[in-house]
Amino acid sequence: MMDLSSYAHLWVVFALLSAFFHASRLAVTKWLGLTFSAEVLTLYVNLASLVVTLPLVFWHHDFPLTNGTYLAAVLCGGLVSGLGGWALNYALHRSEVSVVGPVMTLTPGFVILIEWLLIGSLPGAMGLVGIALLVAGSYMLSVTGVPGRRPFSELLSADGGRYALIAAACFAAASTLGRIGIQLSDPLSFAVIVAVVNPFVLVAIFLVRDRAFYRGIRLAEIRRTAWALLLLGLLFALMRIADQIALSLTLASYAMAVKRMAGLFAVLLGWRLFAEPRPLPKLAASAVMLLGVLSLTLS
């Protein structure tokens, strides 16, 4: 079993790496979303991630499947993470980023609640302050340059807002279940087993929802965008691995809160790559998030 206890002080580094990979994969997802449906794209992402992740099984293969708790964490974790990925892609297809983005800042709050219910762990005072600053900074980031916009009040009325809320809750549950599974095996082994489970879970969900969803799978489009799909799978796999390592070193609420720093990376990538407007106000909002990270590291 992997022992990463001596690297516990580096949890924030892995969480930040996860945030960077998350922001990068969203940029690729947005481009691919012009070609594929949310269901097909979600399945492609998970299959590509499996191709990248599976070789780890040669070095990390601690799968205590006879342990009921571990098996439940794997199956439930695969279900909610797969459902969350699809819900997020569907929300991005059906709604604006300025609506979906703020909803995702609710994830750390869901994590705190779920983590408390399942394992009785709560952050300390400084940890709660840090999480609050990260959520506040993400909210500021989402409404910068959009006067009068109140994304949270529009949540239930927005087409796709409900799916973003489902995604936030699913990712929160997946993080907490992941921490339980990691404690019974190791971060990389758990990343492998979840990568194996997710495609099966997604196919089952999509067949229940629409038995003909597979008609959206077109080989010509796969060949044309193969490089982007593999890049997306690589980014998704790296994000998941960094997630699992961070979760093994700290509370899920801490790791998920720092991952909200993806907003900062998204601002920088959008400014440098796509010349998106208003970078300074957005960076100011991101500074609030950096204060949140500092509070977490001092807690």
mmCIF file of C-alpha atoms in Angstrom:
data_model
loop_
_atom_site.group_PDB
_atom_site.id
_atom_site.type_symbol
_atom_site.label_atom_id
_atom_site.label_comp_id
_atom_site.label_asym_id
_atom_site.label_seq_id
_atom_site.Cartn_x
_atom_site.Cartn_y
_atom_site.Cartn_z
ATOM 1 C CA MET A 1 0.000 0.000 0.000
ATOM 2 C CA MET A 2 1.233 3.486 -0.830
ATOM 3 C CA ASP A 3 2.291 5.540 2.180
ATOM 4 C CA LEU A 4 2.113 9.246 1.417
ATOM 5 C CA SER A 5 1.942 10.437 5.030
ATOM 6 C CA SER A 6 5.400 12.032 4.781
ATOM 7 C CA TYR A 7 4.047 14.250 1.978
ATOM 8 C CA ALA A 8 0.946 15.411 3.862
ATOM 9 C CA HIS A 9 2.171 19.025 3.835
ATOM 10 C CA LEU A 10 2.056 18.966 0.003
ATOM 11 C CA TRP A 11 -1.686 18.328 -0.229
ATOM 12 C CA VAL A 12 -2.317 21.865 -1.451
ATOM 13 C CA VAL A 13 0.136 21.347 -4.351
ATOM 14 C CA PHE A 14 -1.784 18.321 -5.614
ATOM 15 C CA ALA A 15 -5.101 20.130 -5.137
ATOM 16 C CA LEU A 16 -3.820 23.084 -7.170
ATOM 17 C CA LEU A 17 -2.574 20.736 -9.890
ATOM 18 C CA SER A 18 -6.032 19.205 -9.986
ATOM 19 C CA ALA A 19 -7.498 22.704 -10.384
ATOM 20 C CA PHE A 20 -5.145 23.480 -13.272
ATOM 21 C CA PHE A 21 -5.923 20.227 -15.086
ATOM 22 C CA HIS A 22 -9.642 20.849 -14.486
ATOM 23 C CA ALA A 23 -9.509 24.351 -16.013
ATOM 24 C CA SER A 24 -7.504 23.068 -18.972
ATOM 25 C CA ARG A 25 -9.873 20.219 -19.691
ATOM 26 C CA LEU A 26 -12.863 22.590 -19.579
ATOM 27 C CA ALA A 27 -11.283 24.611 -22.392
ATOM 28 C CA VAL A 28 -10.886 21.460 -24.508
ATOM 29 C CA THR A 29 -14.389 20.280 -23.532
ATOM 30 C CA LYS A 30 -15.907 23.571 -24.673
ATOM 31 C CA TRP A 31 -14.342 23.126 -28.121
ATOM 32 C CA LEU A 32 -15.342 19.482 -28.441
ATOM 33 C CA GLY A 33 -18.855 20.307 -27.254
ATOM 34 C CA LEU A 34 -19.464 21.936 -30.641
ATOM 35 C CA THR A 35 -19.131 18.487 -32.246
ATOM 36 C CA PHE A 36 -20.464 15.940 -29.737
ATOM 37 C CA SER A 37 -23.513 15.675 -27.502
ATOM 38 C CA ALA A 38 -23.028 15.884 -23.740
ATOM 39 C CA GLU A 39 -23.624 12.129 -23.361
ATOM 40 C CA VAL A 40 -21.233 11.024 -26.093
ATOM 41 C CA LEU A 41 -18.554 13.497 -25.014
ATOM 42 C CA THR A 42 -18.785 12.369 -21.379
ATOM 43 C CA LEU A 43 -18.382 8.743 -22.448
ATOM 44 C CA TYR A 44 -15.419 9.599 -24.701
ATOM 45 C CA VAL A 45 -13.707 11.497 -21.889
ATOM 46 C CA ASN A 46 -14.021 8.590 -19.491
ATOM 47 C CA LEU A 47 -12.861 6.025 -22.060
ATOM 48 C CA ALA A 48 -9.840 8.158 -22.961
ATOM 49 C CA SER A 49 -9.115 8.628 -19.263
ATOM 50 C CA LEU A 50 -9.268 4.851 -18.799
ATOM 51 C CA VAL A 51 -6.690 4.348 -21.560
ATOM 52 C CA VAL A 52 -4.339 6.771 -19.795
ATOM 53 C CA THR A 53 -5.000 5.522 -16.251
ATOM 54 C CA LEU A 54 -5.102 1.745 -16.750
ATOM 55 C CA PRO A 55 -1.311 1.237 -17.121
ATOM 56 C CA LEU A 56 -0.974 2.288 -13.464
ATOM 57 C CA VAL A 57 -2.430 -1.106 -12.566
ATOM 58 C CA PHE A 58 1.011 -2.670 -13.124
ATOM 59 C CA TRP A 59 2.421 -0.691 -10.180
ATOM 60 C CA HIS A 60 -0.654 -0.012 -8.051
ATOM 61 C CA HIS A 61 -3.226 -2.791 -7.781
ATOM 62 C CA ASP A 62 -4.508 -2.827 -4.237
ATOM 63 C CA PHE A 63 -8.194 -3.653 -4.794
ATOM 64 C CA PRO A 64 -9.738 -5.130 -1.596
ATOM 65 C CA LEU A 65 -13.000 -6.013 -3.339
ATOM 66 C CA THR A 66 -13.959 -8.411 -0.551
ATOM 67 C CA ASN A 67 -14.232 -5.425 1.783
ATOM 68 C CA GLY A 68 -17.860 -4.302 1.709
ATOM 69 C CA THR A 69 -17.044 -0.697 2.584
ATOM 70 C CA TYR A 70 -14.449 -0.445 -0.193
ATOM 71 C CA LEU A 71 -16.781 -2.050 -2.733
ATOM 72 C CA ALA A 72 -19.555 0.381 -1.788
ATOM 73 C CA ALA A 73 -17.149 3.340 -2.107
ATOM 74 C CA VAL A 74 -16.054 2.135 -5.565
ATOM 75 C CA LEU A 75 -19.556 1.493 -6.929
ATOM 76 C CA CYS A 76 -21.196 4.552 -5.369
ATOM 77 C CA GLY A 77 -18.192 6.720 -6.186
ATOM 78 C CA GLY A 78 -18.217 5.573 -9.801
ATOM 79 C CA LEU A 79 -21.947 6.217 -10.028
ATOM 80 C CA VAL A 80 -21.938 9.737 -8.608
ATOM 81 C CA SER A 81 -18.726 10.860 -10.357
ATOM 82 C CA GLY A 82 -19.990 9.594 -13.714
ATOM 83 C CA LEU A 83 -23.380 11.203 -13.172
ATOM 84 C CA GLY A 84 -21.697 14.430 -12.071
ATOM 85 C CA GLY A 85 -19.500 14.562 -15.175
ATOM 86 C CA TRP A 86 -22.478 14.118 -17.454
ATOM 87 C CA ALA A 87 -24.571 16.651 -15.523
ATOM 88 C CA LEU A 88 -21.793 19.258 -15.772
ATOM 89 C CA ASN A 89 -21.364 18.720 -19.521
ATOM 90 C CA TYR A 90 -25.130 18.876 -20.009
ATOM 91 C CA ALA A 91 -25.329 22.075 -17.951
ATOM 92 C CA LEU A 92 -22.590 23.683 -20.068
ATOM 93 C CA HIS A 93 -24.501 22.700 -23.197
ATOM 94 C CA ARG A 94 -27.772 24.135 -21.914
ATOM 95 C CA SER A 95 -26.730 27.145 -19.870
ATOM 96 C CA GLU A 96 -24.242 29.992 -19.607
ATOM 97 C CA VAL A 97 -20.932 29.651 -17.812
ATOM 98 C CA SER A 98 -21.899 32.646 -15.651
ATOM 99 C CA VAL A 99 -24.791 30.559 -14.308
ATOM 100 C CA VAL A 100 -23.057 27.180 -14.097
ATOM 101 C CA GLY A 101 -19.805 28.539 -12.634
ATOM 102 C CA PRO A 102 -21.273 30.000 -9.427
ATOM 103 C CA VAL A 103 -23.271 26.836 -8.806
ATOM 104 C CA MET A 104 -20.068 24.790 -8.801
ATOM 105 C CA THR A 105 -18.741 26.931 -5.937
ATOM 106 C CA LEU A 106 -21.344 25.182 -3.788
ATOM 107 C CA THR A 107 -19.320 21.967 -4.026
ATOM 108 C CA PRO A 108 -17.150 22.602 -0.903
ATOM 109 C CA GLY A 109 -20.298 23.290 1.103
ATOM 110 C CA PHE A 110 -21.805 19.992 -0.025
ATOM 111 C CA VAL A 111 -18.518 18.262 0.851
ATOM 112 C CA ILE A 112 -18.537 19.650 4.400
ATOM 113 C CA LEU A 113 -22.093 18.418 4.932
ATOM 114 C CA ILE A 114 -21.510 14.961 3.398
ATOM 115 C CA GLU A 115 -18.138 14.515 5.112
ATOM 116 C CA TRP A 116 -19.707 15.362 8.470
ATOM 117 C CA LEU A 117 -22.604 12.926 7.898
ATOM 118 C CA LEU A 118 -20.392 10.048 6.696
ATOM 119 C CA ILE A 119 -17.162 10.306 8.694
ATOM 120 C CA GLY A 120 -17.852 12.961 11.316
ATOM 121 C CA SER A 121 -15.008 15.247 10.173
ATOM 122 C CA LEU A 122 -15.339 19.024 10.225
ATOM 123 C CA PRO A 123 -12.748 21.670 9.274
ATOM 124 C CA GLY A 124 -11.315 23.890 11.996
ATOM 125 C CA ALA A 125 -12.073 27.606 12.298
ATOM 126 C CA MET A 126 -9.347 28.725 9.876
ATOM 127 C CA GLY A 127 -10.375 25.973 7.483
ATOM 128 C CA LEU A 128 -13.960 27.207 7.443
ATOM 129 C CA VAL A 129 -12.728 30.778 6.848
ATOM 130 C CA GLY A 130 -10.597 29.544 3.948
ATOM 131 C CA ILE A 131 -13.488 27.660 2.356
ATOM 132 C CA ALA A 132 -15.753 30.707 2.754
ATOM 133 C CA LEU A 133 -13.165 32.945 1.049
ATOM 134 C CA LEU A 134 -12.777 30.492 -1.830
ATOM 135 C CA VAL A 135 -16.531 30.324 -2.353
ATOM 136 C CA ALA A 136 -16.839 34.127 -2.130
ATOM 137 C CA GLY A 137 -13.955 34.625 -4.561
ATOM 138 C CA SER A 138 -15.427 32.173 -7.054
ATOM 139 C CA TYR A 139 -18.762 33.957 -6.862
ATOM 140 C CA MET A 140 -17.097 37.346 -7.430
ATOM 141 C CA LEU A 141 -15.227 35.851 -10.370
ATOM 142 C CA SER A 142 -18.416 34.608 -11.952
ATOM 143 C CA VAL A 143 -20.282 37.942 -11.804
ATOM 144 C CA THR A 144 -17.366 40.240 -12.688
ATOM 145 C CA GLY A 145 -18.377 42.552 -15.510
ATOM 146 C CA VAL A 146 -22.036 41.421 -15.457
ATOM 147 C CA PRO A 147 -23.882 44.217 -13.591
ATOM 148 C CA GLY A 148 -27.058 43.257 -11.810
ATOM 149 C CA ARG A 149 -26.553 39.556 -12.390
ATOM 150 C CA ARG A 150 -27.555 37.273 -9.516
ATOM 151 C CA PRO A 151 -26.640 33.782 -10.696
ATOM 152 C CA PHE A 152 -27.722 31.958 -7.521
ATOM 153 C CA SER A 153 -31.194 33.510 -7.633
ATOM 154 C CA GLU A 154 -31.489 32.351 -11.257
ATOM 155 C CA LEU A 155 -30.417 28.815 -10.465
ATOM 156 C CA LEU A 156 -33.777 27.087 -10.574
ATOM 157 C CA SER A 157 -35.099 29.127 -13.494
ATOM 158 C CA ALA A 158 -32.023 28.713 -15.710
ATOM 159 C CA ASP A 159 -32.131 25.969 -18.330
ATOM 160 C CA GLY A 160 -29.330 23.712 -17.128
ATOM 161 C CA GLY A 161 -28.906 25.308 -13.694
ATOM 162 C CA ARG A 162 -30.491 22.323 -12.004
ATOM 163 C CA TYR A 163 -28.009 20.029 -13.724
ATOM 164 C CA ALA A 164 -25.114 22.148 -12.463
ATOM 165 C CA LEU A 165 -26.511 21.791 -8.946
ATOM 166 C CA ILE A 166 -26.676 18.017 -9.445
ATOM 167 C CA ALA A 167 -23.050 18.059 -10.666
ATOM 168 C CA ALA A 168 -21.886 20.019 -7.601
ATOM 169 C CA ALA A 169 -23.601 17.590 -5.238
ATOM 170 C CA CYS A 170 -22.281 14.553 -7.149
ATOM 171 C CA PHE A 171 -18.685 15.790 -7.132
ATOM 172 C CA ALA A 172 -18.952 16.494 -3.416
ATOM 173 C CA ALA A 173 -20.199 12.969 -2.744
ATOM 174 C CA ALA A 174 -17.551 11.465 -5.042
ATOM 175 C CA SER A 175 -14.770 13.296 -3.187
ATOM 176 C CA THR A 176 -15.941 12.041 0.194
ATOM 177 C CA LEU A 177 -16.447 8.473 -1.038
ATOM 178 C CA GLY A 178 -13.044 8.682 -2.715
ATOM 179 C CA ARG A 179 -11.388 9.545 0.587
ATOM 180 C CA ILE A 180 -13.002 6.489 2.185
ATOM 181 C CA GLY A 181 -11.867 4.232 -0.675
ATOM 182 C CA ILE A 182 -8.347 5.650 -0.620
ATOM 183 C CA GLN A 183 -7.991 4.921 3.088
ATOM 184 C CA LEU A 184 -8.719 1.258 2.319
ATOM 185 C CA SER A 185 -6.303 1.007 -0.641
ATOM 186 C CA ASP A 186 -4.172 3.834 -2.065
ATOM 187 C CA PRO A 187 -4.756 6.921 -4.262
ATOM 188 C CA LEU A 188 -3.539 5.517 -7.589
ATOM 189 C CA SER A 189 -5.219 2.130 -7.179
ATOM 190 C CA PHE A 190 -8.505 3.858 -6.403
ATOM 191 C CA ALA A 191 -8.064 6.122 -9.447
ATOM 192 C CA VAL A 192 -7.659 3.001 -11.608
ATOM 193 C CA ILE A 193 -10.693 1.174 -10.252
ATOM 194 C CA VAL A 194 -12.958 4.228 -10.587
ATOM 195 C CA ALA A 195 -11.708 4.786 -14.143
ATOM 196 C CA VAL A 196 -12.759 1.194 -14.922
ATOM 197 C CA VAL A 197 -16.178 1.511 -13.281
ATOM 198 C CA ASN A 198 -17.168 4.897 -14.721
ATOM 199 C CA PRO A 199 -17.698 3.916 -18.403
ATOM 200 C CA PHE A 200 -19.978 1.014 -17.412
ATOM 201 C CA VAL A 201 -21.975 3.285 -15.114
ATOM 202 C CA LEU A 202 -22.304 5.947 -17.809
ATOM 203 C CA VAL A 203 -23.462 3.489 -20.480
ATOM 204 C CA ALA A 204 -26.117 2.182 -18.070
ATOM 205 C CA ILE A 205 -27.308 5.710 -17.238
ATOM 206 C CA PHE A 206 -27.444 6.797 -20.873
ATOM 207 C CA LEU A 207 -29.274 3.643 -22.011
ATOM 208 C CA VAL A 208 -31.910 4.164 -19.319
ATOM 209 C CA ARG A 209 -32.314 7.789 -20.380
ATOM 210 C CA ASP A 210 -32.216 7.163 -24.143
ATOM 211 C CA ARG A 211 -31.794 3.711 -25.638
ATOM 212 C CA ALA A 212 -30.592 5.224 -28.914
ATOM 213 C CA PHE A 213 -27.905 7.503 -27.453
ATOM 214 C CA TYR A 214 -25.182 5.404 -29.128
ATOM 215 C CA ARG A 215 -26.298 6.721 -32.523
ATOM 216 C CA GLY A 216 -24.365 9.897 -31.679
ATOM 217 C CA ILE A 217 -21.102 7.920 -31.810
ATOM 218 C CA ARG A 218 -19.585 8.649 -35.237
ATOM 219 C CA LEU A 219 -16.241 7.135 -36.171
ATOM 220 C CA ALA A 220 -15.437 9.880 -38.681
ATOM 221 C CA GLU A 221 -15.755 12.575 -36.002
ATOM 222 C CA ILE A 222 -13.706 10.486 -33.564
ATOM 223 C CA ARG A 223 -10.881 10.188 -36.087
ATOM 224 C CA ARG A 224 -11.024 13.902 -36.891
ATOM 225 C CA THR A 225 -10.831 14.937 -33.228
ATOM 226 C CA ALA A 226 -8.775 12.005 -31.911
ATOM 227 C CA TRP A 227 -5.906 14.218 -30.729
ATOM 228 C CA ALA A 228 -8.256 16.471 -28.767
ATOM 229 C CA LEU A 229 -10.086 13.499 -27.241
ATOM 230 C CA LEU A 230 -6.800 11.943 -26.110
ATOM 231 C CA LEU A 231 -5.648 15.289 -24.692
ATOM 232 C CA LEU A 232 -8.944 15.621 -22.869
ATOM 233 C CA GLY A 233 -8.599 12.091 -21.504
ATOM 234 C CA LEU A 234 -5.050 12.826 -20.359
ATOM 235 C CA LEU A 235 -6.093 16.031 -18.588
ATOM 236 C CA PHE A 236 -9.056 14.258 -16.998
ATOM 237 C CA ALA A 237 -6.855 11.373 -15.823
ATOM 238 C CA LEU A 238 -4.214 13.725 -14.391
ATOM 239 C CA MET A 239 -6.939 15.707 -12.643
ATOM 240 C CA ARG A 240 -8.371 12.529 -11.139
ATOM 241 C CA ILE A 241 -4.960 11.258 -9.977
ATOM 242 C CA ALA A 242 -4.073 14.606 -8.411
ATOM 243 C CA ASP A 243 -7.520 14.588 -6.791
ATOM 244 C CA GLN A 244 -6.995 11.163 -5.242
ATOM 245 C CA ILE A 245 -3.556 12.043 -3.886
ATOM 246 C CA ALA A 246 -4.828 15.300 -2.382
ATOM 247 C CA LEU A 247 -7.789 13.464 -0.837
ATOM 248 C CA SER A 248 -5.424 10.967 0.768
ATOM 249 C CA LEU A 249 -3.530 13.799 2.482
ATOM 250 C CA THR A 250 -6.306 16.065 3.798
ATOM 251 C CA LEU A 251 -10.050 16.492 4.315
ATOM 252 C CA ALA A 252 -12.163 16.226 1.171
ATOM 253 C CA SER A 253 -13.655 19.656 1.931
ATOM 254 C CA TYR A 254 -10.163 21.211 1.876
ATOM 255 C CA ALA A 255 -9.134 19.492 -1.360
ATOM 256 C CA MET A 256 -12.394 20.325 -3.130
ATOM 257 C CA ALA A 257 -12.267 23.947 -1.960
ATOM 258 C CA VAL A 258 -8.753 24.473 -3.325
ATOM 259 C CA LYS A 259 -9.837 22.863 -6.585
ATOM 260 C CA ARG A 260 -12.178 25.846 -6.987
ATOM 261 C CA MET A 261 -8.938 27.680 -7.845
ATOM 262 C CA ALA A 262 -9.664 26.364 -11.330
ATOM 263 C CA GLY A 263 -11.444 29.696 -11.776
ATOM 264 C CA LEU A 264 -8.137 31.556 -11.470
ATOM 265 C CA PHE A 265 -6.447 29.309 -14.023
ATOM 266 C CA ALA A 266 -9.440 29.715 -16.332
ATOM 267 C CA VAL A 267 -9.073 33.519 -16.185
ATOM 268 C CA LEU A 268 -5.382 33.335 -17.062
ATOM 269 C CA LEU A 269 -5.891 30.808 -19.861
ATOM 270 C CA GLY A 270 -8.804 32.757 -21.294
ATOM 271 C CA TRP A 271 -6.839 36.023 -21.220
ATOM 272 C CA ARG A 272 -3.660 34.602 -22.759
ATOM 273 C CA LEU A 273 -5.186 32.196 -25.276
ATOM 274 C CA PHE A 274 -8.486 33.816 -26.230
ATOM 275 C CA ALA A 275 -7.978 37.513 -25.305
ATOM 276 C CA GLU A 276 -11.011 37.455 -23.028
ATOM 277 C CA PRO A 277 -11.937 40.885 -21.588
ATOM 278 C CA ARG A 278 -11.729 42.339 -18.040
ATOM 279 C CA PRO A 279 -8.756 40.299 -16.758
ATOM 280 C CA LEU A 280 -7.900 42.697 -13.905
ATOM 281 C CA PRO A 281 -11.291 42.605 -12.103
ATOM 282 C CA LYS A 282 -11.338 38.841 -12.535
ATOM 283 C CA LEU A 283 -7.824 38.537 -11.103
ATOM 284 C CA ALA A 284 -8.887 40.719 -8.161
ATOM 285 C CA ALA A 285 -11.683 38.285 -7.427
ATOM 286 C CA SER A 286 -9.183 35.443 -7.738
ATOM 287 C CA ALA A 287 -6.987 37.156 -5.116
ATOM 288 C CA VAL A 288 -9.769 36.530 -2.598
ATOM 289 C CA MET A 289 -9.499 32.853 -3.490
ATOM 290 C CA LEU A 290 -5.749 32.949 -2.879
ATOM 291 C CA LEU A 291 -6.444 34.279 0.620
ATOM 292 C CA GLY A 292 -8.704 31.290 1.087
ATOM 293 C CA VAL A 293 -5.906 28.943 0.083
ATOM 294 C CA LEU A 294 -3.592 30.675 2.549
ATOM 295 C CA SER A 295 -6.162 30.235 5.334
ATOM 296 C CA LEU A 296 -6.424 26.534 4.536
ATOM 297 C CA THR A 297 -2.671 26.015 4.577
ATOM 298 C CA LEU A 298 -2.438 27.762 7.979
ATOM 299 C CA SER A 299 -5.336 25.815 9.530
#
